[in-house]
Tab-separated table of C-alpha atoms and ligand atoms in Angstrom:
chain	number	residue	atom	x	y	z
T	1	MET	CA	19.277	-2.543	-16.305
T	2	SER	CA	21.140	0.629	-17.382
T	3	THR	CA	21.865	3.583	-15.096
T	4	ALA	CA	22.152	7.275	-15.846
T	5	THR	CA	23.784	9.656	-13.405
T	6	PHE	CA	22.722	13.263	-13.210
T	7	ASN	CA	24.164	16.089	-11.105
T	8	SER	CA	21.695	17.921	-8.884
T	9	ILE	CA	18.535	17.423	-10.893
T	10	CYS	CA	15.159	18.873	-10.009
T	11	PHE	CA	11.837	18.355	-11.737
T	12	ASN	CA	8.682	20.269	-11.103
T	13	GLN	CA	6.355	18.527	-8.766
T	14	GLY	CA	4.412	15.804	-10.450
T	15	TYR	CA	4.877	12.475	-12.178
T	16	LEU	CA	6.704	11.588	-15.318
T	17	ARG	CA	3.959	10.650	-17.735
T	18	LYS	CA	3.443	7.024	-18.417
T	19	GLY	CA	5.586	5.708	-21.228
T	20	ALA	CA	8.301	8.306	-20.649
T	21	VAL	CA	11.610	7.247	-19.198
T	22	LYS	CA	10.684	4.848	-16.425
T	23	ILE	CA	12.441	5.560	-13.240
T	24	SER	CA	12.232	2.600	-10.859
T	25	LYS	CA	14.148	3.788	-7.891
T	26	VAL	CA	15.882	6.899	-6.669
T	27	LYS	CA	18.922	6.576	-4.468
T	28	ASN	CA	21.404	8.957	-2.919
T	29	ARG	CA	18.956	11.830	-2.695
T	30	GLY	CA	20.660	15.257	-2.743
T	31	GLN	CA	23.577	16.544	-4.762
T	32	ARG	CA	23.944	13.499	-6.953
T	33	VAL	CA	20.855	11.526	-7.873
T	34	LYS	CA	21.230	8.128	-9.481
T	35	PHE	CA	18.232	6.925	-11.495
T	36	TYR	CA	17.939	3.325	-12.300
T	37	VAL	CA	16.219	3.085	-15.617
T	38	GLY	CA	14.321	-0.125	-15.395
T	39	GLU	CA	11.028	-1.922	-15.561
T	40	ALA	CA	9.250	-0.593	-12.527
T	41	SER	CA	6.913	2.344	-12.695
T	42	VAL	CA	7.652	5.917	-12.077
T	43	LEU	CA	8.251	7.566	-8.741
T	44	SER	CA	7.226	11.060	-7.930
T	45	THR	CA	9.654	13.414	-9.605
T	46	LYS	CA	9.671	15.963	-6.851
T	47	CYS	CA	12.772	17.959	-6.287
T	48	MET	CA	15.264	15.499	-4.943
T	49	GLN	CA	16.191	17.498	-1.939
T	50	SER	CA	17.830	15.580	0.833
T	51	SER	CA	16.294	16.709	4.109
T	52	GLU	CA	16.582	15.338	7.643
T	53	LYS	CA	12.817	14.935	7.881
T	54	ASN	CA	12.572	12.775	4.771
T	55	LYS	CA	14.743	9.945	5.946
T	56	LYS	CA	12.872	7.723	3.519
T	57	GLU	CA	12.306	8.447	-0.117
T	58	VAL	CA	8.488	8.234	-0.244
T	59	ARG	CA	6.555	10.528	2.079
T	60	ILE	CA	3.382	8.977	3.371
T	61	GLY	CA	0.265	10.686	4.661
T	62	LEU	CA	-1.857	8.598	7.017
T	63	LEU	CA	-5.464	9.846	7.341
T	64	GLY	CA	-7.189	8.264	10.338
T	65	ALA	CA	-3.937	7.364	12.097
T	66	SER	CA	-5.640	6.956	15.485
T	67	GLY	CA	-7.778	4.030	14.304
T	68	TYR	CA	-6.986	0.350	14.207
T	69	THR	CA	-6.088	0.228	10.502
T	70	GLY	CA	-4.073	3.434	10.856
T	71	ALA	CA	-2.086	1.946	13.731
T	72	GLU	CA	-1.584	-1.201	11.664
T	73	ILE	CA	-0.147	0.873	8.792
T	74	VAL	CA	2.323	2.392	11.242
T	75	ARG	CA	3.337	-1.091	12.495
T	76	LEU	CA	3.883	-2.342	8.946
T	77	LEU	CA	5.815	0.797	7.764
T	78	ALA	CA	8.191	0.433	10.709
T	79	ASN	CA	9.835	-2.258	8.561
T	80	HIS	CA	9.472	-0.504	5.221
T	81	PRO	CA	12.818	0.871	3.995
T	82	TYR	CA	11.374	3.353	1.530
T	83	PHE	CA	8.099	4.699	2.980
T	84	GLY	CA	8.208	7.233	5.803
T	85	ILE	CA	5.236	8.895	7.491
T	86	THR	CA	5.344	12.663	7.269
T	87	LEU	CA	1.664	13.495	8.011
T	88	MET	CA	-0.909	11.874	10.306
T	89	THR	CA	-4.458	13.005	10.884
T	90	ALA	CA	-7.114	12.284	13.475
T	91	ASP	CA	-10.477	13.680	14.457
T	92	ARG	CA	-11.247	13.591	18.199
T	93	LYS	CA	-7.547	12.746	18.828
T	94	ALA	CA	-6.103	15.564	16.692
T	95	GLY	CA	-3.273	17.284	18.539
T	96	GLN	CA	-2.179	14.102	20.295
T	97	SER	CA	0.967	12.094	19.705
T	98	MET	CA	0.607	8.586	18.263
T	99	GLY	CA	2.447	7.198	21.297
T	100	SER	CA	-0.118	8.647	23.649
T	101	VAL	CA	-2.990	7.099	21.640
T	102	PHE	CA	-1.198	3.811	20.941
T	103	PRO	CA	1.519	3.269	23.579
T	104	HIS	CA	2.770	0.218	21.737
T	105	LEU	CA	4.029	2.652	19.095
T	106	ILE	CA	6.000	5.014	21.376
T	107	THR	CA	9.238	3.840	19.789
T	108	GLN	CA	8.227	5.199	16.371
T	109	ASP	CA	9.349	8.677	15.304
T	110	LEU	CA	6.025	10.008	14.065
T	111	PRO	CA	4.479	13.457	13.515
T	112	THR	CA	1.778	14.661	15.894
T	113	MET	CA	-1.676	14.015	14.562
T	114	VAL	CA	-3.521	16.992	13.157
T	115	SER	CA	-7.061	17.389	11.916
T	116	VAL	CA	-7.614	16.922	8.190
T	117	LYS	CA	-8.456	20.581	7.749
T	118	ASP	CA	-5.056	21.519	9.137
T	119	ALA	CA	-3.175	18.922	7.108
T	120	ASP	CA	-0.385	20.116	4.769
T	121	PHE	CA	-0.085	17.683	1.860
T	122	SER	CA	2.892	19.504	0.240
T	123	SER	CA	5.205	17.130	2.141
T	124	VAL	CA	3.359	14.006	1.067
T	125	ASP	CA	3.691	11.756	-1.944
T	126	ALA	CA	1.056	9.152	-1.196
T	127	VAL	CA	-1.842	8.659	1.232
T	128	PHE	CA	-3.505	5.845	3.114
T	129	CYS	CA	-7.049	6.861	3.894
T	130	CYS	CA	-8.212	4.968	7.001
T	131	LEU	CA	-11.442	6.907	7.597
T	132	PRO	CA	-15.067	5.869	7.935
T	133	HIS	CA	-17.065	5.496	4.717
T	134	GLY	CA	-19.029	8.620	3.868
T	135	THR	CA	-16.402	10.878	5.466
T	136	THR	CA	-13.801	9.475	3.158
T	137	GLN	CA	-15.310	10.601	-0.165
T	138	GLU	CA	-15.590	14.228	1.025
T	139	ILE	CA	-11.942	14.247	2.137
T	140	ILE	CA	-10.489	12.432	-0.866
T	141	LYS	CA	-12.327	14.818	-3.140
T	142	GLY	CA	-10.296	17.622	-1.591
T	143	LEU	CA	-6.896	15.976	-1.816
T	144	PRO	CA	-4.210	17.380	-4.220
T	145	CYS	CA	-4.116	15.511	-7.516
T	146	HIS	CA	-0.418	14.617	-7.297
T	147	LEU	CA	-1.107	12.157	-4.511
T	148	LYS	CA	-1.362	8.382	-4.963
T	149	ILE	CA	-4.216	7.223	-2.710
T	150	VAL	CA	-5.164	3.914	-1.194
T	151	ASP	CA	-8.632	4.187	0.399
T	152	LEU	CA	-9.467	1.555	2.984
T	153	SER	CA	-13.137	2.608	3.260
T	154	ALA	CA	-15.977	1.298	1.150
T	155	ASP	CA	-16.578	4.646	-0.630
T	156	PHE	CA	-15.039	3.807	-3.965
T	157	ARG	CA	-15.456	0.030	-4.188
T	158	LEU	CA	-18.850	-0.174	-5.794
T	159	ARG	CA	-19.032	0.926	-9.428
T	160	ASP	CA	-22.739	1.426	-9.192
T	161	ILE	CA	-23.342	4.652	-7.250
T	162	ALA	CA	-27.044	3.883	-6.791
T	163	GLU	CA	-26.104	0.512	-5.228
T	164	TYR	CA	-23.727	2.308	-2.868
T	165	GLU	CA	-26.492	4.712	-1.816
T	166	GLU	CA	-28.948	1.829	-1.322
T	167	TRP	CA	-26.667	-0.301	0.787
T	168	TYR	CA	-24.802	2.420	2.686
T	169	GLY	CA	-27.873	4.525	3.267
T	170	GLN	CA	-26.155	7.784	2.288
T	171	PRO	CA	-25.526	9.839	-0.854
T	172	HIS	CA	-22.351	9.402	-2.831
T	173	SER	CA	-20.963	12.758	-3.920
T	174	ALA	CA	-17.849	11.748	-5.802
T	175	SER	CA	-19.001	9.898	-8.883
T	176	GLU	CA	-16.180	11.311	-10.998
T	177	LEU	CA	-13.623	9.963	-8.571
T	178	GLN	CA	-15.484	6.690	-8.509
T	179	LYS	CA	-14.903	6.281	-12.212
T	180	GLU	CA	-11.161	6.695	-11.612
T	181	ALA	CA	-10.944	4.238	-8.732
T	182	VAL	CA	-9.436	0.793	-9.157
T	183	TYR	CA	-10.632	-2.048	-6.894
T	184	GLY	CA	-7.502	-3.333	-5.214
T	185	LEU	CA	-7.892	-7.079	-4.599
T	186	THR	CA	-4.186	-7.349	-5.264
T	187	GLU	CA	-3.721	-10.909	-6.518
T	188	ILE	CA	-6.693	-10.487	-8.880
T	189	SER	CA	-6.329	-6.820	-9.999
T	190	ARG	CA	-2.520	-6.348	-9.867
T	191	GLU	CA	-2.191	-5.015	-13.450
T	192	ASP	CA	-4.868	-2.417	-12.932
T	193	VAL	CA	-3.456	-1.364	-9.545
T	194	LYS	CA	-0.068	-0.642	-11.102
T	195	ASN	CA	-1.334	2.359	-13.035
T	196	ALA	CA	-3.949	3.548	-10.574
T	197	ARG	CA	-3.913	6.888	-8.765
T	198	LEU	CA	-6.809	5.939	-6.482
T	199	VAL	CA	-7.179	2.375	-5.253
T	200	ALA	CA	-10.300	1.223	-3.399
T	201	ASN	CA	-8.965	-1.312	-0.955
T	202	PRO	CA	-11.397	-4.247	-0.504
T	203	GLY	CA	-13.338	-4.920	2.671
T	204	CYS	CA	-12.079	-7.705	4.926
T	205	TYR	CA	-14.970	-10.137	4.350
T	206	PRO	CA	-14.937	-9.641	0.562
T	207	THR	CA	-11.171	-10.257	0.536
T	208	SER	CA	-11.473	-13.545	2.392
T	209	ILE	CA	-14.334	-14.643	0.091
T	210	GLN	CA	-13.155	-13.522	-3.358
T	211	LEU	CA	-9.635	-14.895	-3.086
T	212	PRO	CA	-10.831	-18.516	-3.178
T	213	LEU	CA	-13.916	-18.069	-5.303
T	214	VAL	CA	-12.778	-15.804	-8.154
T	215	PRO	CA	-10.274	-18.343	-9.679
T	216	LEU	CA	-12.885	-21.140	-9.390
T	217	ILE	CA	-15.570	-19.066	-11.060
T	218	LYS	CA	-13.217	-17.871	-13.818
T	219	ALA	CA	-12.294	-21.529	-14.518
T	220	LYS	CA	-16.031	-22.444	-14.605
T	221	LEU	CA	-15.559	-25.089	-11.921
T	222	ILE	CA	-18.439	-24.057	-9.676
T	223	GLU	CA	-22.069	-23.185	-10.231
T	224	HIS	CA	-23.220	-19.596	-9.890
T	225	ARG	CA	-26.295	-20.610	-7.903
T	226	ASN	CA	-26.520	-21.591	-4.220
T	227	ILE	CA	-23.226	-20.006	-3.093
T	228	ILE	CA	-23.572	-19.840	0.704
T	229	ILE	CA	-21.031	-17.874	2.659
T	230	ASP	CA	-20.681	-18.028	6.458
T	231	SER	CA	-18.053	-15.603	7.776
T	232	LYS	CA	-16.732	-14.755	11.247
T	233	SER	CA	-14.798	-11.694	12.339
T	234	GLY	CA	-12.905	-10.451	15.382
T	235	VAL	CA	-14.137	-7.320	17.016
T	236	SER	CA	-11.316	-5.131	15.706
T	237	GLY	CA	-13.169	-5.307	12.394
T	238	ALA	CA	-15.621	-2.775	13.824
T	239	GLY	CA	-12.872	-0.211	14.444
T	240	ARG	CA	-11.707	1.498	17.621
T	241	GLY	CA	-14.689	3.754	18.088
T	242	ALA	CA	-16.417	2.934	21.352
T	243	LYS	CA	-19.765	1.202	20.725
T	244	GLU	CA	-21.968	-0.475	23.319
T	245	ALA	CA	-22.295	-3.550	21.168
T	246	ASN	CA	-18.529	-4.020	21.251
T	247	LEU	CA	-18.083	-3.876	25.023
T	248	TYR	CA	-16.347	-6.831	26.550
T	249	SER	CA	-19.520	-7.760	28.460
T	250	GLU	CA	-21.459	-7.744	25.184
T	251	ILE	CA	-18.905	-9.761	23.203
T	252	ALA	CA	-17.203	-12.219	25.545
T	253	GLU	CA	-18.287	-15.855	25.857
T	254	GLY	CA	-20.682	-15.736	22.914
T	255	ILE	CA	-21.082	-15.237	19.196
T	256	TYR	CA	-23.858	-13.859	17.072
T	257	SER	CA	-24.858	-13.288	13.484
T	258	TYR	CA	-25.330	-9.726	12.376
T	259	GLY	CA	-26.371	-7.901	9.210
T	260	VAL	CA	-28.461	-11.038	8.498
T	261	THR	CA	-29.658	-10.891	4.842
T	262	LYS	CA	-28.527	-7.255	4.551
T	263	HIS	CA	-24.842	-6.788	5.253
T	264	ARG	CA	-23.295	-3.994	3.185
T	265	HIS	CA	-20.554	-6.342	1.901
T	266	VAL	CA	-23.072	-8.289	-0.147
T	267	PRO	CA	-22.934	-5.908	-3.179
T	268	GLU	CA	-19.117	-5.835	-3.035
T	269	ILE	CA	-18.887	-9.614	-2.921
T	270	GLU	CA	-21.453	-9.965	-5.734
T	271	GLN	CA	-19.725	-7.351	-7.831
T	272	GLY	CA	-16.450	-9.292	-7.700
T	273	LEU	CA	-17.947	-12.677	-8.312
T	274	SER	CA	-20.168	-11.429	-11.122
T	275	ASP	CA	-17.161	-9.816	-12.821
T	276	ALA	CA	-15.379	-13.171	-12.640
T	277	ALA	CA	-18.434	-14.989	-14.025
T	278	GLN	CA	-19.293	-12.260	-16.560
T	279	SER	CA	-22.856	-12.738	-15.434
T	280	LYS	CA	-24.875	-11.768	-12.336
T	281	ILE	CA	-24.242	-13.834	-9.223
T	282	ASN	CA	-26.223	-13.494	-6.003
T	283	VAL	CA	-24.949	-15.059	-2.793
T	284	SER	CA	-26.154	-15.806	0.726
T	285	PHE	CA	-23.770	-14.114	3.095
T	286	THR	CA	-24.004	-14.079	6.914
T	287	PRO	CA	-21.273	-12.521	9.067
T	288	HIS	CA	-20.772	-13.386	12.750
T	289	LEU	CA	-19.023	-11.460	15.531
T	290	MET	CA	-16.611	-13.621	17.492
T	291	PRO	CA	-15.180	-13.041	20.971
T	292	MET	CA	-11.685	-12.423	19.556
T	293	ILE	CA	-9.729	-9.314	18.652
T	294	ARG	CA	-8.352	-10.140	15.212
T	295	GLY	CA	-9.124	-12.750	12.619
T	296	MET	CA	-11.543	-13.508	9.864
T	297	GLN	CA	-12.726	-16.941	8.668
T	298	SER	CA	-15.084	-17.697	5.811
T	299	THR	CA	-16.717	-21.067	5.252
T	300	ILE	CA	-18.148	-21.176	1.718
T	301	TYR	CA	-20.502	-23.840	0.339
T	302	VAL	CA	-20.621	-24.260	-3.458
T	303	GLU	CA	-21.969	-26.623	-6.076
T	304	LEU	CA	-19.492	-28.237	-8.487
T	305	SER	CA	-20.089	-27.674	-12.155
T	306	GLN	CA	-21.063	-30.772	-14.180
T	307	GLY	CA	-18.261	-33.305	-14.340
T	308	VAL	CA	-16.001	-31.353	-11.990
T	309	THR	CA	-14.263	-32.989	-9.012
T	310	ILE	CA	-12.864	-31.657	-5.747
T	311	GLU	CA	-9.418	-32.425	-7.165
T	312	ASP	CA	-10.158	-30.033	-10.024
T	313	LEU	CA	-10.905	-27.270	-7.516
T	314	TYR	CA	-7.798	-28.086	-5.520
T	315	GLN	CA	-5.562	-28.059	-8.563
T	316	GLN	CA	-7.064	-24.757	-9.826
T	317	LEU	CA	-6.404	-23.022	-6.529
T	318	ARG	CA	-2.908	-24.503	-6.443
T	319	LYS	CA	-2.206	-23.225	-9.971
T	320	SER	CA	-3.774	-19.836	-9.333
T	321	TYR	CA	-1.740	-19.152	-6.190
T	322	GLU	CA	1.420	-21.207	-6.545
T	323	ASP	CA	3.473	-18.103	-7.368
T	324	GLU	CA	1.747	-15.833	-4.864
T	325	GLU	CA	3.573	-14.758	-1.757
T	326	PHE	CA	0.567	-14.064	0.425
T	327	VAL	CA	-2.098	-16.590	-0.594
T	328	LYS	CA	-1.431	-20.176	0.454
T	329	LEU	CA	-3.430	-23.314	-0.342
T	330	LEU	CA	-2.835	-25.700	2.550
T	331	ASP	CA	-2.062	-29.389	2.199
T	332	LYS	CA	-5.133	-31.527	1.576
T	333	GLY	CA	-7.181	-32.063	4.687
T	334	VAL	CA	-5.575	-29.237	6.719
T	335	VAL	CA	-8.186	-26.854	8.084
T	336	PRO	CA	-7.192	-23.140	7.856
T	337	ARG	CA	-7.159	-21.386	11.286
T	338	THR	CA	-7.089	-17.652	12.006
T	339	HIS	CA	-4.492	-18.420	14.728
T	340	ASN	CA	-2.059	-19.235	11.940
T	341	VAL	CA	-2.289	-15.931	10.012
T	342	ARG	CA	-2.640	-13.478	12.824
T	343	GLY	CA	-0.545	-10.351	12.368
T	344	SER	CA	0.499	-11.370	8.843
T	345	ASN	CA	-0.598	-10.523	5.322
T	346	TYR	CA	-1.325	-14.171	4.511
T	347	CYS	CA	-4.575	-15.731	3.344
T	348	PHE	CA	-4.663	-19.493	4.023
T	349	MET	CA	-7.330	-21.505	2.288
T	350	ASN	CA	-8.413	-25.074	1.529
T	351	VAL	CA	-11.177	-27.020	-0.183
T	352	PHE	CA	-13.046	-30.090	1.095
T	353	PRO	CA	-15.635	-32.551	-0.370
T	354	ASP	CA	-19.060	-31.954	1.171
T	355	ARG	CA	-20.948	-35.058	2.360
T	356	ILE	CA	-23.700	-33.887	0.023
T	357	PRO	CA	-22.595	-35.174	-3.435
T	358	GLY	CA	-21.599	-32.511	-5.940
T	359	ARG	CA	-20.861	-29.903	-3.323
T	360	ALA	CA	-17.610	-28.529	-1.908
T	361	ILE	CA	-16.726	-26.650	1.259
T	362	ILE	CA	-14.065	-23.927	0.938
T	363	ILE	CA	-12.454	-22.382	3.998
T	364	SER	CA	-10.387	-19.164	3.966
T	365	VAL	CA	-8.716	-17.223	6.789
T	366	ILE	CA	-7.034	-13.808	7.029
T	367	ASP	CA	-6.160	-11.215	9.638
T	368	ASN	CA	-8.873	-8.599	9.094
T	369	LEU	CA	-6.489	-5.722	9.941
T	370	VAL	CA	-3.675	-7.010	7.660
T	371	LYS	CA	-4.672	-8.822	4.480
T	372	GLY	CA	-8.224	-7.579	5.206
T	373	ALA	CA	-7.118	-3.968	5.375
T	374	SER	CA	-3.715	-2.361	6.033
T	375	GLY	CA	-1.491	-5.145	4.682
T	376	GLN	CA	-3.335	-5.324	1.371
T	377	ALA	CA	-3.307	-1.502	1.271
T	378	LEU	CA	0.469	-1.465	1.595
T	379	GLN	CA	0.756	-4.321	-0.942
T	380	ASN	CA	-1.198	-2.103	-3.346
T	381	LEU	CA	0.794	1.054	-2.695
T	382	ASN	CA	4.055	-0.821	-3.215
T	383	ILE	CA	2.795	-1.819	-6.635
T	384	MET	CA	1.481	1.686	-7.425
T	385	LEU	CA	4.898	3.185	-6.679
T	386	GLY	CA	6.970	0.509	-8.327
T	387	TYR	CA	8.422	-1.181	-5.257
T	388	PRO	CA	8.535	-4.926	-4.644
T	389	GLU	CA	5.015	-5.858	-3.622
T	390	ASN	CA	6.059	-7.566	-0.374
T	391	THR	CA	8.097	-4.662	0.977
T	392	GLY	CA	7.272	-4.104	4.650
T	393	LEU	CA	4.942	-7.121	4.660
T	394	LEU	CA	7.160	-10.075	5.523
T	395	TYR	CA	5.917	-10.423	9.083
T	396	GLN	CA	5.430	-14.054	9.992
T	397	PRO	CA	2.174	-14.809	11.845
T	398	LEU	CA	2.131	-14.200	15.619
T	399	PHE	CA	1.440	-17.513	17.249
T	400	PRO	CA	0.311	-18.562	19.807
F	1	LIG	N1	-11.108	-2.632	11.111
F	1	LIG	C1	-11.018	-3.428	10.102
F	1	LIG	O1	-10.757	-4.649	10.234
F	1	LIG	C2	-11.264	-2.946	8.703
F	1	LIG	C3	-11.625	-1.610	8.463
F	1	LIG	N2	-11.840	-1.183	7.201
F	1	LIG	C4	-12.221	0.202	6.939
F	1	LIG	O2	-11.093	1.068	7.152
F	1	LIG	C5	-11.559	2.342	7.646
F	1	LIG	C6	-10.902	2.614	8.958
F	1	LIG	O3	-11.254	1.555	9.807
F	1	LIG	P1	-10.705	1.486	11.311
F	1	LIG	O4	-9.255	1.867	11.382
F	1	LIG	O5	-11.095	0.129	11.857
F	1	LIG	O6	-11.616	2.633	11.996
F	1	LIG	P2	-11.403	3.331	13.445
F	1	LIG	O7	-12.763	3.670	13.892
F	1	LIG	O8	-10.558	2.471	14.300
F	1	LIG	O9	-10.603	4.688	13.081
F	1	LIG	C7	-11.225	5.680	12.337
F	1	LIG	C8	-10.274	6.809	12.107
F	1	LIG	O10	-10.892	7.868	11.374
F	1	LIG	C9	-10.863	9.081	12.160
F	1	LIG	N3	-12.113	9.777	11.896
F	1	LIG	C10	-13.389	9.377	12.283
F	1	LIG	N4	-14.245	10.284	11.849
F	1	LIG	C11	-13.600	11.263	11.193
F	1	LIG	C12	-13.946	12.475	10.552
F	1	LIG	N5	-15.190	12.849	10.465
F	1	LIG	N6	-12.947	13.223	9.993
F	1	LIG	C13	-11.675	12.849	10.052
F	1	LIG	N7	-11.258	11.698	10.645
F	1	LIG	C14	-12.199	10.929	11.239
F	1	LIG	C15	-10.723	8.634	13.545
F	1	LIG	O11	-10.120	9.714	14.311
F	1	LIG	P3	-10.308	9.784	15.928
F	1	LIG	O12	-9.714	8.504	16.472
F	1	LIG	O13	-9.595	10.989	16.341
F	1	LIG	O14	-11.811	9.851	16.166
F	1	LIG	C16	-9.763	7.435	13.408
F	1	LIG	O15	-8.452	7.893	13.223
F	1	LIG	C17	-13.061	2.235	7.728
F	1	LIG	O16	-13.645	2.720	6.529
F	1	LIG	C18	-13.300	0.747	7.811
F	1	LIG	O17	-14.574	0.397	7.399
F	1	LIG	C19	-11.603	-2.025	6.121
F	1	LIG	C20	-11.228	-3.308	6.275
F	1	LIG	C21	-11.089	-3.871	7.613
F	2	LIG	C1	-16.778	-6.816	12.935
F	2	LIG	C2	-17.295	-5.716	12.023
F	2	LIG	O1	-18.077	-4.879	12.396
F	2	LIG	N1	-16.794	-5.672	10.784
F	2	LIG	C3	-17.199	-4.661	9.796
F	2	LIG	C4	-16.435	-4.860	8.526
F	2	LIG	C5	-15.135	-4.029	8.484
F	2	LIG	C6	-14.882	-3.632	7.075
F	2	LIG	O2	-14.266	-4.313	6.230
F	2	LIG	O3	-15.428	-2.461	6.773
F	2	LIG	P1	-15.485	-1.697	5.353
F	2	LIG	O4	-16.162	-2.531	4.407
F	2	LIG	O5	-16.223	-0.470	5.705
F	2	LIG	O6	-14.091	-1.359	4.931
F	2	LIG	C7	-18.654	-4.785	9.467
F	2	LIG	O7	-19.196	-5.887	9.492
F	2	LIG	O8	-19.217	-3.768	9.100
């Protein structure tokens, strides 16, 4: 890796075009700027002005900071050496401090939340968009084009706009942006994410389901028919907005299926599996709401392809994920539990022989707010900006 040292350099705002000199990291902001010319992708080439406010080199805008995924982004960035939050937005909570909305974050030095319409993006290099679907597309359409964006909503995940409108029951008004979006299931789409300006972060259920199934489908080890998916989620998956259905007295001491035969994650799951199969796959998917705060578990029933054994599935998953930091295939016979990934960016999975010959049972667990949302979003932005993918994500699970 060679280095080139410049004295007080300043570029116009914007990005070096791809293929130009690749600048992987900027250090010693201010009078002397040292560029490391290396493999990683380009950083924003804004004027390298040292300023008290920008203690960290990448300035992050957090839209929807007063929600669960927004708060989770703040928690993760507390341990990120290069990303610092310079803008936070809220809707009903605009004008409030983060510490007053989330007292567990009072130790963080954060800007007061403002409404999106009052947001100033000139002090921002990249944005996490943690807003409800529908709202998101309108807001992202209006963002300055210099920003790198990771959208946690569903607005840009489905390539087929008509399918989005059918399943989300609302018009999609950003089809041009949709064409630009890259679906950010990190371990599967890493190369596309690297060069993306807009990443559509996957939903929590689709993440927990595609991570085990995509490698098995690509390796032609399981049949495309009769894929049955039974998933469970903690209540934080529904967001912080007060809803009667999510009251303690409505949730505690019981579980129930919801979105039966018509959950809006079906098209997202089928899009990912069909891409892996290069042919259309339909699945049976039933989510369940559990009396717990965090956690997501998927139990998936599949048919083995002709002549394929459980060992073949196990070895394929081992090979697919042996070099991955955040996806772990457990030892044979160990059942994945949400307790063991809580608060972390891990996905634990395993595969078991069904009593019914020729079938397998696959189990996958994640934390819906981390690998299912904010953790994967940070993993993606690290890649988009040329930082080590695991930066700010090495939290071990919180157990018990
Ligand atoms: N929770 C989860 O496990 C997962 C969530 N997601 C997706 O991530 C996104 C955020 O989810 P989550 O954090 O749980 O949601 P929350 O409901 O907890 O937070 C929503 C945020 O958006 C703000 N907001 C709501 N409406 C508007 C509006 N009209 N204009 C501007 N801001 C608005 C809210 O502000 P205020 O608080 O002031 O009202 C709040 O900051 C959603 O699209 C969700 O589907 C994806 C994967 C998993
Ligand atoms: C428990 C619960 O309500 N979970 C949400 C999924 C959260 C999520 O992943 O939403 P997006 O796809 O919009 O990002 C649901 O089932 O709608």
